[in-house]
Short mmCIF file of C-alpha atoms and ligand atoms in Angstrom, two decimals:
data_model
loop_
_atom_site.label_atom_id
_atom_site.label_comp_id
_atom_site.label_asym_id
_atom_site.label_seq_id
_atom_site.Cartn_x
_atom_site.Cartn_y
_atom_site.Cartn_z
CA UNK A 1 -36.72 -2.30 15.94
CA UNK A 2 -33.28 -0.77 15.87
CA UNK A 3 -30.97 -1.42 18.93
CA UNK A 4 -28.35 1.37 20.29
CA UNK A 5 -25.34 -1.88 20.63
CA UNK A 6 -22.21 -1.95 18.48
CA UNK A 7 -22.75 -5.80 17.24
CA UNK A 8 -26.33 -4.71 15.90
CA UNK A 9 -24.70 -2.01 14.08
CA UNK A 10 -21.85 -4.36 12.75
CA UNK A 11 -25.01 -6.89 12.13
CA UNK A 12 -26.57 -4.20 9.68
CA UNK A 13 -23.39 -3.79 7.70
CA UNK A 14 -23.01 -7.37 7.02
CA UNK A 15 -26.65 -7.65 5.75
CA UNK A 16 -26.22 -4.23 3.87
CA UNK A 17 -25.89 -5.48 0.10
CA UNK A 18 -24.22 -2.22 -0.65
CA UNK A 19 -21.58 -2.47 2.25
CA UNK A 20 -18.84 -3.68 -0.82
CA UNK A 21 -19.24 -0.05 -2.42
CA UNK A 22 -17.44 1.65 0.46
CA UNK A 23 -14.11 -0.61 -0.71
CA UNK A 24 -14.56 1.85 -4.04
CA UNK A 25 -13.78 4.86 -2.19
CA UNK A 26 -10.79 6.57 -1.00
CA UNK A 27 -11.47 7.13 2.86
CA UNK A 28 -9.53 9.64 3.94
CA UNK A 29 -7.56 8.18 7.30
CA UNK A 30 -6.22 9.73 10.84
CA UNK A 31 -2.49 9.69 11.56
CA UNK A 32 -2.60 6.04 13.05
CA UNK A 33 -4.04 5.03 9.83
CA UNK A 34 -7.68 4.85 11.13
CA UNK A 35 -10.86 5.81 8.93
CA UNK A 36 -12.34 9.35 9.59
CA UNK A 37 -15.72 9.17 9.88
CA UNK A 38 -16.57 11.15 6.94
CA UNK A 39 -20.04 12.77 7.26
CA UNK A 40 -19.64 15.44 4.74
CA UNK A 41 -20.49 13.87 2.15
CA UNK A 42 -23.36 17.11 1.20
CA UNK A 43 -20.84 19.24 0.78
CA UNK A 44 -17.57 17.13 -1.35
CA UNK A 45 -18.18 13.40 -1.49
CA UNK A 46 -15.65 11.57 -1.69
CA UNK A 47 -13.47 10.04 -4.65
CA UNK A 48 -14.07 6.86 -6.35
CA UNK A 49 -10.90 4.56 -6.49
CA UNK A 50 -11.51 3.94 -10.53
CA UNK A 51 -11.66 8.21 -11.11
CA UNK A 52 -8.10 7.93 -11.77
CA UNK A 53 -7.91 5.44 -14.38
CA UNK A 54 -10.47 7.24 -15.68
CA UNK A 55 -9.23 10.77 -15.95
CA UNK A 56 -5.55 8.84 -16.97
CA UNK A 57 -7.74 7.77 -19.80
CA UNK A 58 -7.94 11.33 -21.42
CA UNK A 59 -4.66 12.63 -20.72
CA UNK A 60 -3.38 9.08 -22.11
CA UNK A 61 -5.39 9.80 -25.56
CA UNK A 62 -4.25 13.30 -25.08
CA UNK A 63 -0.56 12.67 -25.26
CA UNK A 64 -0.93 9.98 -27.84
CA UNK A 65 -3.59 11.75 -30.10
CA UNK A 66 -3.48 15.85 -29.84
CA UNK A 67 -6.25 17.20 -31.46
CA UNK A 68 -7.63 13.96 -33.28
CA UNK A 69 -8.69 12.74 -29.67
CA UNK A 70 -11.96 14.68 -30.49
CA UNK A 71 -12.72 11.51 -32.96
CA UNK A 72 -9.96 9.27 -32.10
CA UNK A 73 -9.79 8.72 -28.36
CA UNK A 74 -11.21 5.70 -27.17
CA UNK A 75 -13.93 8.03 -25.46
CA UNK A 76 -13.96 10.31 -28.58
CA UNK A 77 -14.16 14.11 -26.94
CA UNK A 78 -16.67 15.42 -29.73
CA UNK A 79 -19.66 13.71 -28.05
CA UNK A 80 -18.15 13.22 -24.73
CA UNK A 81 -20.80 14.89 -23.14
CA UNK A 82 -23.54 12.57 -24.38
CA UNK A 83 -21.86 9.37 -22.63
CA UNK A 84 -23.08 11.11 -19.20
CA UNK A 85 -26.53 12.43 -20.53
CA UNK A 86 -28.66 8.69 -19.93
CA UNK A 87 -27.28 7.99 -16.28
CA UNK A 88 -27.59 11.77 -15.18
CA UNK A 89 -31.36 11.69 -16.58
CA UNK A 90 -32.15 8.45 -14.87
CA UNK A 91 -30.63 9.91 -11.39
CA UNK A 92 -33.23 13.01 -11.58
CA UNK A 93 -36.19 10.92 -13.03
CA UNK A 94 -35.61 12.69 -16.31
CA UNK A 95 -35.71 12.01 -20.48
CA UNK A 96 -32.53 12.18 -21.90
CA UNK A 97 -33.33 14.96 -23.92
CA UNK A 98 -33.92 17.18 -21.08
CA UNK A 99 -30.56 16.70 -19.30
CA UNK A 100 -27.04 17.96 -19.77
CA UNK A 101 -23.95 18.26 -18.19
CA UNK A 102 -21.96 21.82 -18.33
CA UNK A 103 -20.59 24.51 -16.33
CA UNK A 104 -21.23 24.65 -12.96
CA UNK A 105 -24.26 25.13 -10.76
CA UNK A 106 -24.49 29.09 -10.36
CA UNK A 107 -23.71 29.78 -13.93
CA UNK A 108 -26.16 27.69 -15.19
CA UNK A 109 -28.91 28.88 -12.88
CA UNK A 110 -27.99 31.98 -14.39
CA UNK A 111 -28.13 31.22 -17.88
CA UNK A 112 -31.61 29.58 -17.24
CA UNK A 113 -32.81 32.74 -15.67
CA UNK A 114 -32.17 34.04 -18.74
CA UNK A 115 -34.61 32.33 -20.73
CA UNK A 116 -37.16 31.71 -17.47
CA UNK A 117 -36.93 34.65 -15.95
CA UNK A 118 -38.89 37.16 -18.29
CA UNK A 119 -40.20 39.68 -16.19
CA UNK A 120 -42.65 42.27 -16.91
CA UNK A 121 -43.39 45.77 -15.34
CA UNK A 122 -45.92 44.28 -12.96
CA UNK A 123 -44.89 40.43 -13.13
CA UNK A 124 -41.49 40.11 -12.18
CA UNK A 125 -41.33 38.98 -8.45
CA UNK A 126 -39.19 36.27 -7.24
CA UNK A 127 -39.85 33.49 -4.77
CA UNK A 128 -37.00 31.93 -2.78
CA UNK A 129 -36.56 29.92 0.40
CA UNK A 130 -35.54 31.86 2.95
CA UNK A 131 -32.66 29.63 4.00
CA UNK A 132 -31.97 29.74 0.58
CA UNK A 133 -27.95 28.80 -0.29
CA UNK A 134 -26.44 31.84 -0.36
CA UNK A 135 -25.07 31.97 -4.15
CA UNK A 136 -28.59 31.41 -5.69
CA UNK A 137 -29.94 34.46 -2.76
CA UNK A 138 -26.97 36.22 -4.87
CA UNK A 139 -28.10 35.08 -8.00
CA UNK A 140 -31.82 35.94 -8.10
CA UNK A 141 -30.90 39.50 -6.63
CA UNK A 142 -28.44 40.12 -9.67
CA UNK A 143 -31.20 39.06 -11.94
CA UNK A 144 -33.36 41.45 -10.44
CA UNK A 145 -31.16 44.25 -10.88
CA UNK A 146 -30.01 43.22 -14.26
CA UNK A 147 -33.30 43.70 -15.50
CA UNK A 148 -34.42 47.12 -13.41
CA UNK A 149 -35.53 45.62 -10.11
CA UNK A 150 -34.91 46.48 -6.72
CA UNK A 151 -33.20 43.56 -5.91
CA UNK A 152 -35.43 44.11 -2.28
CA UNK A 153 -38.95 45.03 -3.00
CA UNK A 154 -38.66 42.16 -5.82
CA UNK A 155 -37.31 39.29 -3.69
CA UNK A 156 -40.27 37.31 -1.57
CA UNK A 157 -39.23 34.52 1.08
CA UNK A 158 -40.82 31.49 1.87
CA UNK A 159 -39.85 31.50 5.61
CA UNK A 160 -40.89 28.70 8.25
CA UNK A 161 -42.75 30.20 11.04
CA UNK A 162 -42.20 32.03 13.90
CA UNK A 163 -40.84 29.46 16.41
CA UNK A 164 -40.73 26.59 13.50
CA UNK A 165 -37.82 25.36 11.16
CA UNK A 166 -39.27 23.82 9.03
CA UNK A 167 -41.02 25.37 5.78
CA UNK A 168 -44.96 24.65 5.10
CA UNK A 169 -46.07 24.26 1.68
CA UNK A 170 -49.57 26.33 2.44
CA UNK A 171 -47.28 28.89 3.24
CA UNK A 172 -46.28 29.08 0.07
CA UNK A 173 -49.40 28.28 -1.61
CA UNK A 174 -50.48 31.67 0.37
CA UNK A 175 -48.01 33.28 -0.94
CA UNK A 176 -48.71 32.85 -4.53
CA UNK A 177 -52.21 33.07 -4.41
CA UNK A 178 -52.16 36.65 -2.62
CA UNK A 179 -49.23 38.11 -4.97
CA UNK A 180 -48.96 35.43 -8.21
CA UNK A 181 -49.96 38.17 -10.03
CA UNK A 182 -46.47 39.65 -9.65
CA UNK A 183 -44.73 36.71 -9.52
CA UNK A 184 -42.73 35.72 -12.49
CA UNK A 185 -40.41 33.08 -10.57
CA UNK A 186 -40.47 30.32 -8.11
CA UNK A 187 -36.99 29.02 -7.77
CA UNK A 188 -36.35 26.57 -4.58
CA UNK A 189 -33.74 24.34 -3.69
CA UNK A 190 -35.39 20.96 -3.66
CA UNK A 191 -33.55 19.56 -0.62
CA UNK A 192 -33.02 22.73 1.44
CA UNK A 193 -29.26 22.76 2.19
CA UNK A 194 -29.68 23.66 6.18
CA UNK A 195 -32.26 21.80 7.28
CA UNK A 196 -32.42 19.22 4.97
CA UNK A 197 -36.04 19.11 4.39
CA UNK A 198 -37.35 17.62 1.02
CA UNK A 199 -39.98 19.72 -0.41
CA UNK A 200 -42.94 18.36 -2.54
CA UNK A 201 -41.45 19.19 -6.07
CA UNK A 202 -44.66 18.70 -7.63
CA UNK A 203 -46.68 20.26 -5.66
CA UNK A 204 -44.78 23.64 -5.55
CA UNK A 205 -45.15 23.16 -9.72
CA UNK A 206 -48.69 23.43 -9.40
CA UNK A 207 -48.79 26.41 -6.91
CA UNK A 208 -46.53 28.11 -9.58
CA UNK A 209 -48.27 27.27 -12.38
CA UNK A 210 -51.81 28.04 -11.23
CA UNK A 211 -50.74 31.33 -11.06
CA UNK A 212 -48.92 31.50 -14.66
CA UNK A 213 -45.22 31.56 -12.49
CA UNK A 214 -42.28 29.84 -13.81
CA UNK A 215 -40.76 27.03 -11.50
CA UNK A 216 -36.98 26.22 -11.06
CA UNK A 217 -35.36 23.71 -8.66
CA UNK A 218 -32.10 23.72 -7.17
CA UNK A 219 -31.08 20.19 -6.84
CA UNK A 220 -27.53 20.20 -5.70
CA UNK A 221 -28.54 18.41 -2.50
CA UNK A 222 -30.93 15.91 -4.10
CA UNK A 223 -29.22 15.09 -6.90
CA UNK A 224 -27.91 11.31 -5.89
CA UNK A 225 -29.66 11.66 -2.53
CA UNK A 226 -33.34 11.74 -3.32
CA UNK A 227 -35.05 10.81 -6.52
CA UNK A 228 -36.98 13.42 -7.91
CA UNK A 229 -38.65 12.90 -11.43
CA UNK A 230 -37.96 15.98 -12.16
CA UNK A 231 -39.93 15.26 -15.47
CA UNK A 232 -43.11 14.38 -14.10
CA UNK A 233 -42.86 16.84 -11.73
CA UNK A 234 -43.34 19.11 -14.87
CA UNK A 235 -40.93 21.97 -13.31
CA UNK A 236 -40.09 23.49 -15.95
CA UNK A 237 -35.71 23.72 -15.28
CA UNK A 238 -33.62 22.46 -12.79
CA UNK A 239 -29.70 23.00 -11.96
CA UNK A 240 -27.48 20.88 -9.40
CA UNK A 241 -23.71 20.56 -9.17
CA UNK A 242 -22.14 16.94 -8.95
CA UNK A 243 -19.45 17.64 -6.86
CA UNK A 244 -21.71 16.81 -3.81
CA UNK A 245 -23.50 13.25 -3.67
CA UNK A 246 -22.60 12.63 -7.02
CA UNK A 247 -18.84 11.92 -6.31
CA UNK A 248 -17.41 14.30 -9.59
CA UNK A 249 -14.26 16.12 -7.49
CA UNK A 250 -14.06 19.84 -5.91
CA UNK A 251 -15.57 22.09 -8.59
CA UNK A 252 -16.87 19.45 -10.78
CA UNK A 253 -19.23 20.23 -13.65
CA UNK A 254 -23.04 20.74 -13.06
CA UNK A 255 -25.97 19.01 -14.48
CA UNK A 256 -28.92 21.17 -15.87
CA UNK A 257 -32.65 20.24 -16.60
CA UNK A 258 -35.38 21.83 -19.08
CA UNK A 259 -38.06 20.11 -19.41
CA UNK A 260 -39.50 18.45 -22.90
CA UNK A 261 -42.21 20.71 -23.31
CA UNK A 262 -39.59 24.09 -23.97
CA UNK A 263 -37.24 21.47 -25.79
CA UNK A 264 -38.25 22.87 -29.11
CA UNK A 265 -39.12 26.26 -28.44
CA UNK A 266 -36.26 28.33 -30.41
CA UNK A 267 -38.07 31.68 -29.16
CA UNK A 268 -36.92 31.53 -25.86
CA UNK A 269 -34.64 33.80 -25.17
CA UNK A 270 -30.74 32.39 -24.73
CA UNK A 271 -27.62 33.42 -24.62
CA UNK A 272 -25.43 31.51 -27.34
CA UNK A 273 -22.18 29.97 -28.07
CA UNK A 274 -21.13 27.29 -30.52
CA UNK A 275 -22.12 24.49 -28.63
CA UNK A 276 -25.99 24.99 -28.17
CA UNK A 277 -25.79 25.21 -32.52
CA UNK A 278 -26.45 22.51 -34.50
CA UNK A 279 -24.03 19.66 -33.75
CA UNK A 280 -24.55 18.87 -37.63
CA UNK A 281 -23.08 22.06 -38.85
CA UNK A 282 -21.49 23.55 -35.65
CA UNK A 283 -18.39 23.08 -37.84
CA UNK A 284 -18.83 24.75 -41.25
CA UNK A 285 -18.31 27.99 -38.93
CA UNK A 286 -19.96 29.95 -41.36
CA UNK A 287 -23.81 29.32 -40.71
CA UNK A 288 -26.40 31.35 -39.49
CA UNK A 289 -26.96 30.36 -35.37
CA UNK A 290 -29.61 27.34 -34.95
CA UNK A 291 -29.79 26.00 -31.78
CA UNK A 292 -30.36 22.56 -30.98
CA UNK A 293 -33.06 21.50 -29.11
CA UNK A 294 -33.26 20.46 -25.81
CA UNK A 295 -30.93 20.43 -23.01
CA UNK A 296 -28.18 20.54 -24.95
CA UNK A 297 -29.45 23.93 -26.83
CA UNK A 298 -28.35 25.60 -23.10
CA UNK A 299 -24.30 24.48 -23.74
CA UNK A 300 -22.05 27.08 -24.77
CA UNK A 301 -18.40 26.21 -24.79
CA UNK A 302 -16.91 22.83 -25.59
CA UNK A 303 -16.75 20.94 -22.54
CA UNK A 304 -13.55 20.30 -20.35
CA UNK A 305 -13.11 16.42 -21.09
CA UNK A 306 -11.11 15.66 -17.87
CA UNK A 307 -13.74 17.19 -15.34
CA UNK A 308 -16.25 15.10 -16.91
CA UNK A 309 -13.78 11.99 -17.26
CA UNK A 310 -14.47 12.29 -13.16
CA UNK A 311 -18.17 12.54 -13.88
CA UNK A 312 -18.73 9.50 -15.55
CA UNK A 313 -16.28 7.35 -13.09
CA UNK A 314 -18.90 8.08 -10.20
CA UNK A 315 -22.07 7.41 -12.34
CA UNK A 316 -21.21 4.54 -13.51
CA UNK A 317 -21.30 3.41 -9.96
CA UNK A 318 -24.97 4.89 -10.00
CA UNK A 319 -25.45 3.40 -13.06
CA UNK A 320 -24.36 -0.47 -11.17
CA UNK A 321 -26.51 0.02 -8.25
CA UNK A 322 -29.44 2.12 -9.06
CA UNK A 323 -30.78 5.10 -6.84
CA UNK A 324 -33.50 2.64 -5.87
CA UNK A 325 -31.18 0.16 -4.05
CA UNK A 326 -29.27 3.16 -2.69
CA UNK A 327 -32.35 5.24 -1.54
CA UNK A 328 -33.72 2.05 -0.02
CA UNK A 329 -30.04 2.10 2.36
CA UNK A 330 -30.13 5.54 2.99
CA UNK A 331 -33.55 5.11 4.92
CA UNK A 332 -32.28 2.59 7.07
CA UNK A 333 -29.12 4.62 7.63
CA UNK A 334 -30.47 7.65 8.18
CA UNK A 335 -32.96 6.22 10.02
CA UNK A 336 -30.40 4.29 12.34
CA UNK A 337 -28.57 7.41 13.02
CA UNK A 338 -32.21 9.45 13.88
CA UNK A 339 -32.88 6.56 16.65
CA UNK A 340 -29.45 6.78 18.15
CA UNK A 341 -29.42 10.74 18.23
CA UNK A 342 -32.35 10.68 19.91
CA UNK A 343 -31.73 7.90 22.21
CA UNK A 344 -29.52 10.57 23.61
CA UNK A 345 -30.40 12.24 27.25
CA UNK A 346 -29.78 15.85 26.72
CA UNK A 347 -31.87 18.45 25.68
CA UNK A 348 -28.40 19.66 24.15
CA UNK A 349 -29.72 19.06 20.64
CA UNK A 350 -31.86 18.43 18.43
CA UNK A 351 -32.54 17.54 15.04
CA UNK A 352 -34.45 20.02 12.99
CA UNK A 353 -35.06 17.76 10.01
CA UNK A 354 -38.18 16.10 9.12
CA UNK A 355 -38.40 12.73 10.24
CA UNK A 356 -40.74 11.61 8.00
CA UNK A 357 -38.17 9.51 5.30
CA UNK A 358 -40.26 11.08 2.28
CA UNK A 359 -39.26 14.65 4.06
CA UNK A 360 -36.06 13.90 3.72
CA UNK A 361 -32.73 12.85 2.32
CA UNK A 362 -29.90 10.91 4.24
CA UNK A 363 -28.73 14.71 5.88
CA UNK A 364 -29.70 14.94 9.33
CA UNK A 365 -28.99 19.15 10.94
CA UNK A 366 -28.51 19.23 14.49
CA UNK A 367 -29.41 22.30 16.23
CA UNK A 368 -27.17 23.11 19.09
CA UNK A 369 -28.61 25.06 22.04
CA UNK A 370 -27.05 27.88 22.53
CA UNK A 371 -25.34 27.64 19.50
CA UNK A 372 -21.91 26.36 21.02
CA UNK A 373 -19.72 25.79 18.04
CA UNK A 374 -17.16 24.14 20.66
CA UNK A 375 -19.12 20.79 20.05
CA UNK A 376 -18.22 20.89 16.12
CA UNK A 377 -14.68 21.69 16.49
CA UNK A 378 -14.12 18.66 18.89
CA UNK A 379 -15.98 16.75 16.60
CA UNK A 380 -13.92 17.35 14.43
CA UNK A 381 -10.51 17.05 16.70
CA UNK A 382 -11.81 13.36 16.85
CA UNK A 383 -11.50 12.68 13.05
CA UNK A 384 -15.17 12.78 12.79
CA UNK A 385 -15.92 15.49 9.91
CA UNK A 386 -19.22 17.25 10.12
CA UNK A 387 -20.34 20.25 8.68
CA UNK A 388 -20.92 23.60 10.72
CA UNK A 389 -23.39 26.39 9.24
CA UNK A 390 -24.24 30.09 11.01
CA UNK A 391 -26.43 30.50 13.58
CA UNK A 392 -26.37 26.66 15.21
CA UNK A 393 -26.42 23.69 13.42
CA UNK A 394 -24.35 20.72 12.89
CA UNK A 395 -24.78 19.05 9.53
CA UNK A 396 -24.28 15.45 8.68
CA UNK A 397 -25.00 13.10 5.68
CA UNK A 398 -24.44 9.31 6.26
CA UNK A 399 -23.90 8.67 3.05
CA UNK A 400 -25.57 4.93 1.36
CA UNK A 401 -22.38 4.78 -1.00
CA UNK A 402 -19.91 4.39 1.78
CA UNK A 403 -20.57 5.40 5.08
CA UNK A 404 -21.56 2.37 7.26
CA UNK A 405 -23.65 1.60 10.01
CA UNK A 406 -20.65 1.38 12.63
CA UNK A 407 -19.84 4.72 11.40
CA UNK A 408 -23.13 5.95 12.60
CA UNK A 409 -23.00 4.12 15.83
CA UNK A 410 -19.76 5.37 16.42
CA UNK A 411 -20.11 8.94 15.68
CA UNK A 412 -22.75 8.66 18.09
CA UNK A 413 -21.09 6.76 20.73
CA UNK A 414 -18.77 10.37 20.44
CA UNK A 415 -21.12 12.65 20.01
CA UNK A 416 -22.80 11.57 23.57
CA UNK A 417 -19.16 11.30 25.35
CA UNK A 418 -18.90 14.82 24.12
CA UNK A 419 -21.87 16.64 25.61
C1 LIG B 1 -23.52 23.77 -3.14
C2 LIG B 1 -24.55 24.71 -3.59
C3 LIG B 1 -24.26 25.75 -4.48
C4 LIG B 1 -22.85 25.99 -4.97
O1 LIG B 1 -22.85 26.61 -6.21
P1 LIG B 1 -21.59 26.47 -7.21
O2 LIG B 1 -22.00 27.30 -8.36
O3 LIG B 1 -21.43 25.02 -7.52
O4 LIG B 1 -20.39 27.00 -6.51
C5 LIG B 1 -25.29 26.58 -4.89
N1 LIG B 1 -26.56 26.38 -4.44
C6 LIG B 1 -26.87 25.39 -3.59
C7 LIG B 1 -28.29 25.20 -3.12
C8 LIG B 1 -25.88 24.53 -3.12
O5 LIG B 1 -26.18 23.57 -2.25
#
């Protein structure tokens, strides 16, 4: 159905009713003033035009109101957070109630390791992928120690098999029935940040839960790539940072997920802070500690205004279009740069993610033989930015938002002049 030609990739653009978006976005340009062809997109996205005006906003009401901008700025900063809560919820198939914004990714796996993570004597195992991103590997094994562990004998990975790179869920499902009974924790990044494989969120809920296990997803390559109902899913938290798809700038704040059934539990264990008390009374300073329920019983500090000013620039653009519309592009996309790749006469590469859409987001990881990282580096020497992880694989995420068709056909076009 798709054709390798230049004019049927130009075609595609002018039928895509999302091709104005790109217009929204800075594109970072060559010397002669040319586009890049941005593919990185998984790792910093790029920034919406109206971010500015948006973060000019806050320091406007800043310099004009002080300290009354918590009640008087046209955003008011008191509740500033809850302007982002509905969109974020509807981008991870979530109630508002479950979701908030704050801190960033690793710190607020963390802190919901410290009120999902309860380990016992003999039930305190933890299951990871074993690509796993390196700061949640880091993570888990500091909650391991923090609580006793060998950081080691209590750390189990969910590895593809020999000769495969791709992860099986009865692998895991093996996994958990042999040793649930010392499993406290499942926590799994939902889109697996190497080989960009979309696990079956649901499913690895029920493994977990069969055998009385915690679950926690790492989202920060779904979040605005896939659309995971997190709440149906019934995993009971979820952390992503919004600095990738979502568009929020380098080091953005995160997003964080408990789900409605622990949204009233004040027994769990938390660390506290003003900001997860009582919004009613937070300011008598004086009371007693009663945390609010929900997400928002997670939040700590007060929140800073102008990360999140650059937050809510980019979701109101998910807000306009709807992850429907944009999951519906990147399929075709994705799918458009799968058929050229492969079109390809080498047995050079090839591309370790699933090709089933419902495997995957819009990343597709390209597996180098011989792991020559030559072929990334001129890549990249021809303005066409791609991401390069340890042992041998390219990454790169057309990205619905703004990456076209003709910059698929033409990083392709490259990509076979180069091998
Ligand atoms: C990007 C990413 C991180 C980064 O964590 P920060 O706390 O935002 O620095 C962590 N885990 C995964 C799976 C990621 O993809």
């Amino acid at each position: 159905m798709y054709k390798p030609t230049l004019d049927y990739a130009q075609q595609l653009d002018k039928e895509d009713k999302l091709a104005h978006l790109r217009a929204q976005f800075h594109i970072p340009k060559d010397k002669e003033g040319n586009d890049w062809l941005y593919f990185t997109g998984n790792s910093l996205g790029l920034q919406p035009k109206q971010t500015q005006q948006y973060i000019q906003q806050e320091l406007d009401d800043w310099a004009k109101y002080g300290v009354e901008g918590h009640f008087e700025a046209r955003n008011p900063w008191m509740p500033y957070h809850e302007f982002l809560t509905n969109s974020m919820a509807k981008i991870v198939g979530a109630k508002p109630l479950e979701v908030v914004v704050m801190n960033t990714l690793t710190t607020n796996l963390h802190l919901l390791m410290v009120s999902f993570y309860q380990p016992t004597k003999t039930k305190y195992k933890i299951v990871i992928e074993s690509d796993a991103f390196p700061s949640d590997r880091y993570a888990v094994q500091s909650q391991l120690k923090f609580h006793g562990f060998d950081a080691e004998d209590g750390l189990i990975e969910w590895k593809p098999r020999e000769g495969e790179e791709l992860l099986r869920i009865e692998d895991l499902e093996k996994i958990v029935d042999e040793q649930g009974d010392e499993i406290a924790l499942l926590l799994i990044g939902g889109v697996n940040y190497y080989t960009g494989q979309y696990l079956d969120i649901k499913r690895i809920v029920e493994i977990g839960h069969a055998k009385n296990c915690m679950v926690g997803i790492d989202l920060a390559h779904g979040a605005g790539n896939i659309s995971p109902e997190l709440h149906d899913s019934g995993v009971d938290f979820a952390a992503w940072c919004t600095y990738k798809y979502l568009n929020s700038g380098p080091g953005s704040l995160a997003g964080l997920f408990v789900h409605e059934k622990h949204a009233h539990n004040k027994e769990l264990p938390r660390f506290a802070g003003w900001w997860n008390h009582n919004k009613e009374t937070r300011f008598n300073m004086r009371q007693p500690f009663d945390v609010m329920p929900g997400a928002e019983g997670w939040q700590l500090s007060n929140p800073p205004i102008l990360s999140m000013a650059a937050i809510r620039a980019s979701l109101d653009m998910f807000e306009e279009v709807g992850m429907e519309a944009l999951r519906a592009k990147s399929e075709k996309l994705t799918g458009y740069f799968e058929y050229l790749i492969n079109q390809i006469d080498t047995d050079g590469i090839k591309i370790i993610t699933p090709s089933n859409p419902k495997e995957r987001g819009c990343q597709l990881s390209i597996q180098v033989k011989n792991a020559d990282k030559s072929l990334h580096k001129k890549l990249t020497e021809n303005n066409i930015i791609t991401d390069w992880r340890e042992p041998d694989v390219i990454r790169c995420a057309p990205v619905p938002m703004y990456n076209s068709f003709e910059d698929v056909y033409r990083m392709v076009e490259k990509l076979k002049e180069l091998l």
